[in-house]
Coordinates of C-alpha atoms (C1' of nucleotides) in Angstrom, one line a residue:
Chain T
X1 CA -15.1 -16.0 21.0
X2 CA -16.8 -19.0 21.3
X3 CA -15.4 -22.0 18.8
X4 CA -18.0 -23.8 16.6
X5 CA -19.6 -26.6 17.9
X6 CA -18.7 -29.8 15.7
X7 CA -22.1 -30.6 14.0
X8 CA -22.2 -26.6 12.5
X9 CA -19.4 -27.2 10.4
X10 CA -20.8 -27.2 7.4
X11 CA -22.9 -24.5 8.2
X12 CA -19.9 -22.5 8.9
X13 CA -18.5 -23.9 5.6
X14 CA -21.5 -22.4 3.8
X15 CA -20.6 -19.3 5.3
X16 CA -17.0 -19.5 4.6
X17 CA -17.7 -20.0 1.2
X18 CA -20.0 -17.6 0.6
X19 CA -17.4 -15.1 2.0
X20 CA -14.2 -16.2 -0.3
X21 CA -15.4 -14.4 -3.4
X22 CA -14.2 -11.7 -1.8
X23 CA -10.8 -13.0 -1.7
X24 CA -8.6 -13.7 1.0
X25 CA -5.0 -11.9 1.3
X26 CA -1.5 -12.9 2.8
X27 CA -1.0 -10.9 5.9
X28 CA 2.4 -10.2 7.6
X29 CA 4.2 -8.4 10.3
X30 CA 6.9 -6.3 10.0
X31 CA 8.4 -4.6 12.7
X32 CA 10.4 -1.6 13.7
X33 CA 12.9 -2.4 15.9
X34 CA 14.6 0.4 17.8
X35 CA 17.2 1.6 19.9
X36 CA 19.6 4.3 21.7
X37 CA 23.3 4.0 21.8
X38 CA 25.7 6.6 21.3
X39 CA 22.9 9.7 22.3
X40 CA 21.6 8.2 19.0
X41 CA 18.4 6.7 18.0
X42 CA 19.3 3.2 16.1
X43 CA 17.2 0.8 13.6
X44 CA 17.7 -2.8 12.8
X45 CA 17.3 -3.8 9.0
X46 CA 18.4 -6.8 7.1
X47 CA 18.9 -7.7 4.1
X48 CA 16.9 -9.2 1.6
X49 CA 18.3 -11.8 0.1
X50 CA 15.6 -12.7 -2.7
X51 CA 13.4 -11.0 -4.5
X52 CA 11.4 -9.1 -4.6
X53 CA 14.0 -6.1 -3.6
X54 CA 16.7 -8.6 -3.4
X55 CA 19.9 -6.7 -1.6
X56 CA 17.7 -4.7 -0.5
X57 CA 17.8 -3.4 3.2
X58 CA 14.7 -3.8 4.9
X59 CA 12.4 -4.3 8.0
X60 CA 12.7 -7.6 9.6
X61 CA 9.1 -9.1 9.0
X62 CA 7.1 -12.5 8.0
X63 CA 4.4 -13.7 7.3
X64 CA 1.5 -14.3 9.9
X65 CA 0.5 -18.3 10.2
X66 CA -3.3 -18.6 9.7
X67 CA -3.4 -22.3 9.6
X68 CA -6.5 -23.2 7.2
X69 CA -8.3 -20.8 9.2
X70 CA -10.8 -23.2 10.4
X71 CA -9.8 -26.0 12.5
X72 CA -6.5 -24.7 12.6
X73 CA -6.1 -20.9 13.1
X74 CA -3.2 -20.2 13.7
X75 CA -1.6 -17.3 15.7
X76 CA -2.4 -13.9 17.2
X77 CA -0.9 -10.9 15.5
X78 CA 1.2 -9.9 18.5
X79 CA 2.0 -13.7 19.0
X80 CA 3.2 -13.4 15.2
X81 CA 5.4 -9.9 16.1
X82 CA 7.2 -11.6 19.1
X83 CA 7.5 -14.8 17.0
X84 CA 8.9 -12.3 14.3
X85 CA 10.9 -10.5 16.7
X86 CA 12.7 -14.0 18.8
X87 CA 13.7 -15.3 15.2
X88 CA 15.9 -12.1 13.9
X89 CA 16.9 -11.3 16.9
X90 CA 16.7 -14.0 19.4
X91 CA 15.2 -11.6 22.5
X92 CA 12.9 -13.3 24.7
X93 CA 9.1 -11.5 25.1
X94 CA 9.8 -10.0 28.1
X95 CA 12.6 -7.8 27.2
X96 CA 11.5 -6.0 24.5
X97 CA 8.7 -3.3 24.5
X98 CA 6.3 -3.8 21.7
X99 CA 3.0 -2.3 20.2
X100 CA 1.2 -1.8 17.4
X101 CA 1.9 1.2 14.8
X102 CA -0.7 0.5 11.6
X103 CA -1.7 -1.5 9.0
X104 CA -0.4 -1.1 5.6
X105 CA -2.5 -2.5 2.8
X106 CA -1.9 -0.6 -0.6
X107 CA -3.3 -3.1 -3.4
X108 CA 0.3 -2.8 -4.8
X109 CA 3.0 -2.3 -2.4
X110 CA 4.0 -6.3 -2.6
X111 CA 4.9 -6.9 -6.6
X112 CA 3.9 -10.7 -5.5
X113 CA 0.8 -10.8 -4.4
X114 CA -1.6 -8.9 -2.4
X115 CA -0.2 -8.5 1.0
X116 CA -1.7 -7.2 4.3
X117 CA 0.9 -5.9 6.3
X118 CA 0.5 -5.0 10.2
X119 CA 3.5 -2.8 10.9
X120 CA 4.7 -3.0 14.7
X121 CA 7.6 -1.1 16.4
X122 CA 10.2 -2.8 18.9
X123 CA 11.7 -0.8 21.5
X124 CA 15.5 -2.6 22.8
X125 CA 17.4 -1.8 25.8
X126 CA 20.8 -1.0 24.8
X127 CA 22.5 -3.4 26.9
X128 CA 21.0 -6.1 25.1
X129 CA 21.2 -4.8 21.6
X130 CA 24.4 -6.2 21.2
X131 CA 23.3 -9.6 21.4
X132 CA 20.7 -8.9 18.7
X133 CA 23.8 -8.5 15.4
X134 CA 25.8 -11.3 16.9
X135 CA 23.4 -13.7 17.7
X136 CA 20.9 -13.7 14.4
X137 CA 21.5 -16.3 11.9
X138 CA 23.0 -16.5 8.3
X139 CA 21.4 -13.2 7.2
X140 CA 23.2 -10.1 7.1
X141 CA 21.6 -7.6 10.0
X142 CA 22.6 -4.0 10.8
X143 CA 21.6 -1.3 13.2
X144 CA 21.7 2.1 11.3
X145 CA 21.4 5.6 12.8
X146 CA 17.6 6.5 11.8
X147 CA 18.9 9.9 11.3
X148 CA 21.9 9.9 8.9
X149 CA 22.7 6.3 8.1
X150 CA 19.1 5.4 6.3
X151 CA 19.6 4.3 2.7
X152 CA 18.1 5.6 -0.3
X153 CA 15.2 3.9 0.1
X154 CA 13.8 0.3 2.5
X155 CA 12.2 -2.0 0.6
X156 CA 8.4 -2.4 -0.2
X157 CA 6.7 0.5 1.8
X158 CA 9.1 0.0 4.8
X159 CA 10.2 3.7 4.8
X160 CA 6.9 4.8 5.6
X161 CA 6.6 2.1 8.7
X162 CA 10.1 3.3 9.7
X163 CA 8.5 7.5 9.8
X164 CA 5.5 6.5 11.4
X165 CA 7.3 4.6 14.5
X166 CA 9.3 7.5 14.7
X167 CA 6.5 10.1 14.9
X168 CA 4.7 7.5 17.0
X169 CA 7.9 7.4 19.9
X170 CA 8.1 11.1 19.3
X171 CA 4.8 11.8 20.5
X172 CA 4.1 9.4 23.2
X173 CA 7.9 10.5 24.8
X174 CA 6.1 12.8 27.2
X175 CA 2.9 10.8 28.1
X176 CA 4.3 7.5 28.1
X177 CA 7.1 6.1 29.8
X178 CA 8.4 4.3 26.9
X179 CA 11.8 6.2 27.4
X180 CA 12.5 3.6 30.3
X181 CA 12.5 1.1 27.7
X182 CA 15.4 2.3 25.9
X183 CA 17.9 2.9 29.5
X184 CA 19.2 -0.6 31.1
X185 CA 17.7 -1.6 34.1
X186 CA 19.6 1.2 36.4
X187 CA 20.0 4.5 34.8
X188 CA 21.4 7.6 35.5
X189 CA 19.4 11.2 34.6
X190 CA 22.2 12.0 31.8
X191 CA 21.2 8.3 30.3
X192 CA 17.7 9.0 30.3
X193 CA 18.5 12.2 29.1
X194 CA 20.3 11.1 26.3
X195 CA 17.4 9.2 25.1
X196 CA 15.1 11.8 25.2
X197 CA 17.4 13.6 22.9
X198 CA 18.0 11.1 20.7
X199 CA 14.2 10.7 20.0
X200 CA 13.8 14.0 19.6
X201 CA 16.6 14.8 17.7
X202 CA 17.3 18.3 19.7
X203 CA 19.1 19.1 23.2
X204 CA 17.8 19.5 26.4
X205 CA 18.8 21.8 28.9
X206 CA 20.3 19.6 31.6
X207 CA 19.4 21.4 34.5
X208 CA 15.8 21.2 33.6
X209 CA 15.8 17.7 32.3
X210 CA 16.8 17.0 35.8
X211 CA 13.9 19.7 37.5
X212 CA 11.1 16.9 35.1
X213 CA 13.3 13.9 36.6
X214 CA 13.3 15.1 40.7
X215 CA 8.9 15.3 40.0
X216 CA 9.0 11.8 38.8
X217 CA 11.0 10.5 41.6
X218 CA 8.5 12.5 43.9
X219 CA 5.7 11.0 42.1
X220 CA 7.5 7.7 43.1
X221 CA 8.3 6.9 39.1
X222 CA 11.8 6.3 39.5
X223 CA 13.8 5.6 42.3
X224 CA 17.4 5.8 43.8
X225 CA 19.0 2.5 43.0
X226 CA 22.4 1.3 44.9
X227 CA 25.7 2.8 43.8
X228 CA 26.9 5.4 41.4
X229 CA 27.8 5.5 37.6
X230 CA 31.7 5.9 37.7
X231 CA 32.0 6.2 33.5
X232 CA 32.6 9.5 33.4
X233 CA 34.1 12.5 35.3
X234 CA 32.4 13.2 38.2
X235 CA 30.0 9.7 39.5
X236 CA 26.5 9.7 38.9
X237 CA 23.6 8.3 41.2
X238 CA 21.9 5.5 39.6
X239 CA 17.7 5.1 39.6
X240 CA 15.1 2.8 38.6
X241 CA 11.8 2.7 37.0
X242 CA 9.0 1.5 39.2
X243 CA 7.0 -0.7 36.8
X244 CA 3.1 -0.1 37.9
X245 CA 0.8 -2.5 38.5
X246 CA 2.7 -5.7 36.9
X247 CA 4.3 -4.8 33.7
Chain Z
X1 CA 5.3 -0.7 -6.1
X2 CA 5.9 -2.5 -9.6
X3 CA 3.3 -4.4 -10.4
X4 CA 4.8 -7.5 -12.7
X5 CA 5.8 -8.1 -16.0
X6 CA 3.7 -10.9 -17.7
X7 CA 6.9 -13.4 -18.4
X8 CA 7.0 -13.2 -14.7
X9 CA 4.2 -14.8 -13.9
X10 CA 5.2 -18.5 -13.3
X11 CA 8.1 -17.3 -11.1
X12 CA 5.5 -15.4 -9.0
X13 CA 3.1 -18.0 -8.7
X14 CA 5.5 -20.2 -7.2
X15 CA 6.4 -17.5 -4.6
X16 CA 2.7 -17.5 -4.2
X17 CA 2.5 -21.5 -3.6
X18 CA 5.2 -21.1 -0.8
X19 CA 3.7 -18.5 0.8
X20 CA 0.2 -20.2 1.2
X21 CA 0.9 -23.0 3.9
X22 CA 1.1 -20.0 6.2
X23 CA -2.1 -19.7 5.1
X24 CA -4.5 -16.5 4.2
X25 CA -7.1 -14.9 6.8
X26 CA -10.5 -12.6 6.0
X27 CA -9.7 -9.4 6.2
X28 CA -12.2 -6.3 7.4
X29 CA -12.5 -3.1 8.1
X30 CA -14.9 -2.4 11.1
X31 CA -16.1 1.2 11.6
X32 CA -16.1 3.4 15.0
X33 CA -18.4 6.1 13.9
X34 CA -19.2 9.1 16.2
X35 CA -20.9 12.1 16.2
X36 CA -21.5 14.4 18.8
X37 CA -25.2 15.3 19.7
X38 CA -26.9 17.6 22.6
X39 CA -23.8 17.4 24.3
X40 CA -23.4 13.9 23.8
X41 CA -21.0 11.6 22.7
X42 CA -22.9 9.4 20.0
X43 CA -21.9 6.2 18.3
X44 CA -23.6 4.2 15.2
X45 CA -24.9 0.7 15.8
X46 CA -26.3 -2.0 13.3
X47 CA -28.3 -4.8 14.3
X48 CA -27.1 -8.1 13.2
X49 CA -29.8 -10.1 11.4
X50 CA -27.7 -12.9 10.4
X51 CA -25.4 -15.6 12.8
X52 CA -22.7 -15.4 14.3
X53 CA -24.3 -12.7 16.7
X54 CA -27.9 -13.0 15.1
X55 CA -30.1 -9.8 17.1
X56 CA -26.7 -8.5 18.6
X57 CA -25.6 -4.8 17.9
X58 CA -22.5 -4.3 15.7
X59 CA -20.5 -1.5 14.6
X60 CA -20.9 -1.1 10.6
X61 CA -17.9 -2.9 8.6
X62 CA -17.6 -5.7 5.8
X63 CA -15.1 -7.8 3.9
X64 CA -12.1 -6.1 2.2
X65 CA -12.0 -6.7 -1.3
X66 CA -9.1 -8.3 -2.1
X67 CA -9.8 -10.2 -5.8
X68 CA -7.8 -13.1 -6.7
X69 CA -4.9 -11.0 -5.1
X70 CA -3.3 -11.4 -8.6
X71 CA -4.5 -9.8 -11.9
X72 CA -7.5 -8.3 -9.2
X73 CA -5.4 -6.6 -6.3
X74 CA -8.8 -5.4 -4.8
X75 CA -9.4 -2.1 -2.8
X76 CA -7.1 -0.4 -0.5
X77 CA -7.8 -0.7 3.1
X78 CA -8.8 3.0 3.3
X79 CA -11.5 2.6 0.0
X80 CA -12.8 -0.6 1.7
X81 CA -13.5 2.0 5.1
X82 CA -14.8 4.3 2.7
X83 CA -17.0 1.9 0.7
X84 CA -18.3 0.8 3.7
X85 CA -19.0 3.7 5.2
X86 CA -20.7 5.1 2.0
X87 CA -22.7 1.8 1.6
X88 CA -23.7 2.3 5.7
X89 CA -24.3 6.1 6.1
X90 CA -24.8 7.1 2.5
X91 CA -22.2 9.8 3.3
X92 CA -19.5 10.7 0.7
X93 CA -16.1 10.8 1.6
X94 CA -15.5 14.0 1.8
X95 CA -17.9 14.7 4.6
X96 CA -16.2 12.5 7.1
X97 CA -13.2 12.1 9.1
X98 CA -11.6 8.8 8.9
X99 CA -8.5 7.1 10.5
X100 CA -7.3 3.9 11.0
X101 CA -7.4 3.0 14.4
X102 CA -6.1 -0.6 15.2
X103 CA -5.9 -4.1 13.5
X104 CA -7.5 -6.7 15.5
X105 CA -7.0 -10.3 15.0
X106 CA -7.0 -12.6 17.7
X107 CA -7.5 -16.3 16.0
X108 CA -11.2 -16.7 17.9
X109 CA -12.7 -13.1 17.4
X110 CA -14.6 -14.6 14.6
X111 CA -16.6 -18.2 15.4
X112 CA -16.6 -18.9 11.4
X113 CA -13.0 -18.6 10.0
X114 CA -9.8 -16.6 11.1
X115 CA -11.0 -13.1 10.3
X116 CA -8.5 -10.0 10.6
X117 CA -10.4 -6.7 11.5
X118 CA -8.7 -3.4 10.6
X119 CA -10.3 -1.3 12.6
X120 CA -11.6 2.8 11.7
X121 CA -12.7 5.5 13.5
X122 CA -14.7 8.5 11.2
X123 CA -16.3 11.6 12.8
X124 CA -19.3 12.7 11.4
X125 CA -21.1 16.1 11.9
X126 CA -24.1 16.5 13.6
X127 CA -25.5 18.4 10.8
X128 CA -25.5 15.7 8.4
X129 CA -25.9 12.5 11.5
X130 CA -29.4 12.6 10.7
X131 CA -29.6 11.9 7.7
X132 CA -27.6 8.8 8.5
X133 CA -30.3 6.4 10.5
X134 CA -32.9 8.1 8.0
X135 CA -31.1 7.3 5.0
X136 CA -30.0 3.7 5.6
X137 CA -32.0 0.8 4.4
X138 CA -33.7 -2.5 5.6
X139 CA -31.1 -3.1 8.7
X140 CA -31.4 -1.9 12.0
X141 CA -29.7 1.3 12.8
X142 CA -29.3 3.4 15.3
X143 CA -27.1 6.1 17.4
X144 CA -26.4 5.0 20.9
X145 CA -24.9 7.2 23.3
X146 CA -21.4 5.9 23.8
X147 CA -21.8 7.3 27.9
X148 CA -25.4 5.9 28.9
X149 CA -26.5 4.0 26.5
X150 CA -24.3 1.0 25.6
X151 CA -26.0 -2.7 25.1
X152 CA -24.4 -5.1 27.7
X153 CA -22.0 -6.3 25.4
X154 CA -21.4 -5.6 21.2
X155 CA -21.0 -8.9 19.0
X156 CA -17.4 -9.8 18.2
X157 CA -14.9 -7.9 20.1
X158 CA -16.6 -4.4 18.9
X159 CA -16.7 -3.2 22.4
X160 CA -12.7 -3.4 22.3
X161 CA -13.2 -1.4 19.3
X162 CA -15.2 1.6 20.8
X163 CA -13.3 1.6 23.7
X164 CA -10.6 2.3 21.6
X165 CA -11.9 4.7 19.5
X166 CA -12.7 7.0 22.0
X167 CA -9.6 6.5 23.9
X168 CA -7.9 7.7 20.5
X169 CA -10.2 10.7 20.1
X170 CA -9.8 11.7 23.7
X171 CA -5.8 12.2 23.2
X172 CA -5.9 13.8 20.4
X173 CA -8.2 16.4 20.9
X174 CA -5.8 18.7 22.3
X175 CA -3.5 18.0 19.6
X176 CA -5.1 17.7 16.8
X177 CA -8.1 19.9 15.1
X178 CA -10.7 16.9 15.5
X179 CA -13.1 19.0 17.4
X180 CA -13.8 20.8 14.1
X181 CA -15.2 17.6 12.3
X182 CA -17.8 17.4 15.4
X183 CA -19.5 20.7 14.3
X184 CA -21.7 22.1 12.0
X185 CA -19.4 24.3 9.0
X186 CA -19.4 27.3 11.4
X187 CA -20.3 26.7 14.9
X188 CA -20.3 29.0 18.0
X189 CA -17.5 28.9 21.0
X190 CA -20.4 27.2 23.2
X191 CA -21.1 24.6 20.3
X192 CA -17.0 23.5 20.1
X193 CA -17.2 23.1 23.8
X194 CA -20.0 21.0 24.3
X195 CA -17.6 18.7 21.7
X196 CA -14.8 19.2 24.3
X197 CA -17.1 18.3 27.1
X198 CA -19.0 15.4 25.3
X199 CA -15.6 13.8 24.4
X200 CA -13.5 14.3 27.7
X201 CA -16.6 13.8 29.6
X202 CA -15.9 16.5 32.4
X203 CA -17.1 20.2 31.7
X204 CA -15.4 23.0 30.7
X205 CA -15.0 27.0 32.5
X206 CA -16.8 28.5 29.4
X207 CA -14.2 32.1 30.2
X208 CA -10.9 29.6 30.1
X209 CA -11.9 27.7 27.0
X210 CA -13.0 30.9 25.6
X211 CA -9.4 32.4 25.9
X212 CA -7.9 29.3 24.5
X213 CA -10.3 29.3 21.8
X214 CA -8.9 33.5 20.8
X215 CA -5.6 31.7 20.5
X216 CA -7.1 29.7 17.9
X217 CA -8.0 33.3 16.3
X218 CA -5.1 34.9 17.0
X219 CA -3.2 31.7 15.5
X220 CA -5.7 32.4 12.7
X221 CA -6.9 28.8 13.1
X222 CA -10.7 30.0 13.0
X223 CA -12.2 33.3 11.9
X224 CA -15.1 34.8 11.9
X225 CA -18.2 33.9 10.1
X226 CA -20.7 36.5 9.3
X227 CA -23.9 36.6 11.1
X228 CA -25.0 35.4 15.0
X229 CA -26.4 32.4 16.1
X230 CA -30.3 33.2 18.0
X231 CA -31.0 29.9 19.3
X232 CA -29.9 30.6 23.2
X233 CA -31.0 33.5 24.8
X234 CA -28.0 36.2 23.7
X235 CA -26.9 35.7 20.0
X236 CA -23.7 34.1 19.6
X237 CA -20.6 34.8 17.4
X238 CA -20.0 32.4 15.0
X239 CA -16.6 30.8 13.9
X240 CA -15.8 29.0 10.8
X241 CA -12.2 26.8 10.6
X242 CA -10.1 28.0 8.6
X243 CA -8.8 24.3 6.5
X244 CA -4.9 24.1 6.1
X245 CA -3.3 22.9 3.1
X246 CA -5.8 21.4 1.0
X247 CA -8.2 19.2 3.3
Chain K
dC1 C1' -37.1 42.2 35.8
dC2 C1' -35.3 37.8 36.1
dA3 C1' -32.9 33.6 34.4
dA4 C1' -29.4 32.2 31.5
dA5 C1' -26.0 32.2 28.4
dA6 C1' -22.4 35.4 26.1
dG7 C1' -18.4 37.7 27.0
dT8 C1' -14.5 40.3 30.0
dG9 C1' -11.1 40.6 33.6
dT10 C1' -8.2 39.3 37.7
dT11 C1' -5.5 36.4 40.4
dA12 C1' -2.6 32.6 42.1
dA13 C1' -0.2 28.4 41.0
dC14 C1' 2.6 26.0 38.2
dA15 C1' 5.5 24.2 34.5
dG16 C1' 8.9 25.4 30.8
dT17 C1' 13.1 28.2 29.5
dA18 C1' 17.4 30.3 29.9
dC19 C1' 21.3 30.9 32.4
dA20 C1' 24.7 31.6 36.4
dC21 C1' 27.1 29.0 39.4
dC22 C1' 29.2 25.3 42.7
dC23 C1' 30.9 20.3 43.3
dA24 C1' 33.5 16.2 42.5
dT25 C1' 36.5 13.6 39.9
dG26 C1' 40.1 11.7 36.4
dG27 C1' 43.8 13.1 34.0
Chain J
dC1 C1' 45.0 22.5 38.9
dC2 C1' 41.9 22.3 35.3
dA3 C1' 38.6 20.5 32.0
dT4 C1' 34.3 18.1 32.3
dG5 C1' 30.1 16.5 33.4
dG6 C1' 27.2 16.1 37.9
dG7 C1' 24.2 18.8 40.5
dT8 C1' 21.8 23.3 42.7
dG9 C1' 19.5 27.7 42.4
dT10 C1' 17.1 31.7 40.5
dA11 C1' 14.6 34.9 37.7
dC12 C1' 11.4 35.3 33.7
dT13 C1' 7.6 33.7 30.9
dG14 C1' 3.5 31.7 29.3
dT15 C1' -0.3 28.6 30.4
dT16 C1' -3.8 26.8 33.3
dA17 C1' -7.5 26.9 36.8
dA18 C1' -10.8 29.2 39.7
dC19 C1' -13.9 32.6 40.1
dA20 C1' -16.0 37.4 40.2
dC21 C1' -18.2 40.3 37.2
dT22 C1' -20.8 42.8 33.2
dT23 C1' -23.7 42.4 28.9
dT24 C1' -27.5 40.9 26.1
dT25 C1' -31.2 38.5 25.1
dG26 C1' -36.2 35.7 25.7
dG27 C1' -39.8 35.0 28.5

DNA sequence: CCAAAAGTGTTAACAGTACACCCATGG
DNA sequence: CCATGGGTGTACTGTTAACACTTTTGG
């Protein structure tokens, strides 16, 4: 917390010294970026272009800067996500939902080196995923349906990121309002519906989805926004989610 | 996955030379470790006896051995909680709970270097917590109660540490069978509920968590254990969990 | 016999499930 | 006018919460 005075330094470097034998490693971020579209839950992978895994589809990911550690050091971990995150797919920090998922650290899951990795999942609106595939750079980048579009196998141990953001969204769906993060800004109940399904990978009854949805407007979670949704048959009334104490 | 061929070598070293100017942090693993006690919600502290933090209380942890990260990959992240653990508590692995909780690694948590903190949770029964503060040597080490008996503030950002810890174990106790790793091999209905009690912190109607427990029995999630427990004033039945698929 | 914990039973409230049915609109 | 999704209502079920009550022990 507090930075070291300059006349400790080389007591610190004593210290840091004494620590190195036991090694340092590379640590990155790779995240899990996901979406809905299509009543369908989507992933974004690229693909590698060098080795190791070269052609390989996989998470989109660096490594975290450090600095020398010392007088430099470098970036938070979340700072390095949203870094991550702006690069591949250009999204500024406050339109994308993002936490933490685990930390992957097999001795051998990078044939490099030894690497550190601090796995992250990425929840986009679908309004702005578009923008993600036509906006990122040279490298090739695809959303794929997480549920039959995944290839063989992701490179490194990305598969194993990819099931545990899944399982992660799966069971904070009903005590977290992360489902909000995957509508646009105004919604209707089929919408938010959809994305419920999509997550977890059955249907819902309508008529009861909506029964969960009137308690949350009563609880004063969503609310009616202006206008209807005139996409399909019959128009739909339009809400929106009340962000709590500023999100 | 494949660790590389020996002709390989210069080729990977000069992937490793790129990769350094991001630079390479300390890793840890810091440990959450709880037991439950007189209906009481206990954690494991270690005094400090060397700067940064000199006299403060810590949560047990150490470096991850990571080797030169070449030839010498080092330890997983799970045998570094585990070594750790072992080297702290003297308890082998198979009489704890562990799980990885959260990485922490803002660039100032540590005054010395850039240190990255994967951060554990284990669960230890109060059968064998004794043996713990008895067992350890020279350093300081005690069991705090996480409710009542906090020091103003932990040294690094351990608090953050606790707080999640027993954030985690509070949402998953109805979802997952952690309450089991909080009592003694077989345990009465009273003894699983003071777990409930300790870690919610609210108390429990004994008849409605003794019908949800005869689900459990139904389920076949615990059976019967021969014998009665004598230490209240009526004997109680006792109840033994019945381990699912080789844990 | 009395205090206290073990253990049983009853009831009301509520949320989840399944399903029947009307409403509004674009084709 | 009809197919389709929006929207309402209802009956059934299982779980939870609150609480009254009996049983068994140690002191």
């Amino acid at each position: 917390m507090k930075p070291p005075p300059d006349d400790e330094r080389a007591f610190l470097e004593g210290y840091r010294a004494r620590i190195d034998r036991f090694g340092r490693p590379s640590v990155t971020v790779d995240l899990a970026v996901l979406t809905v579209q299509d009543s369908d839950l989507k992933l974004l992978l690229v693909r590698r272009e060098r080795p190791p895994y070269a052609g390989a589809w996989a998470l989109p990911g660096g490594f975290v800067r450090v600095g020398d550690g010392f007088d430099d050091r470098g970036e938070s971990l979340l700072d390095a996500a949203h870094r991550e995150l702006a690069e591949e797919t250009g999204l500024p920090r406050d339109a994308v939902f993002l936490e933490q998922l685990y930390t992957f650290g097999a001795p051998d899951r990078d044939p490099r080196m030894r690497v550190i990795s601090v796995a992250w999942y990425a929840l986009i609106r679908p309004d702005l995923a578009p923008f993600v595939t036509a906006g990122s750079d040279a490298a090739e980048v695809r959303w794929i349906s997480v549920g039959h579009e995944r290839p063989a196998a992701l490179a490194f141990d990305h598969d194993r990121i990819v099931d545990a953001a899944v399982e992660r969204i799966r069971g904070k769906l009903d005590s977290a309002p992360i489902a909000f993060d995957l509508v646009p800004p105004t919604f209707t109940v089929a919408e938010l519906r959809a994305v419920h399904e999509a997550i977890k990978g059955e249907p819902y009854d309508a008529s009861n989805f909506r029964r969960r949805f009137k308690r949350l407007e009563d609880d004063g979670v969503v609310e009616r926004a202006p206008g209807k949704r005139r996409t399909s048959r019959r128009p739909a009334a339009v809400y929106r989610f009340v962000r709590r104490g500023g999100g």
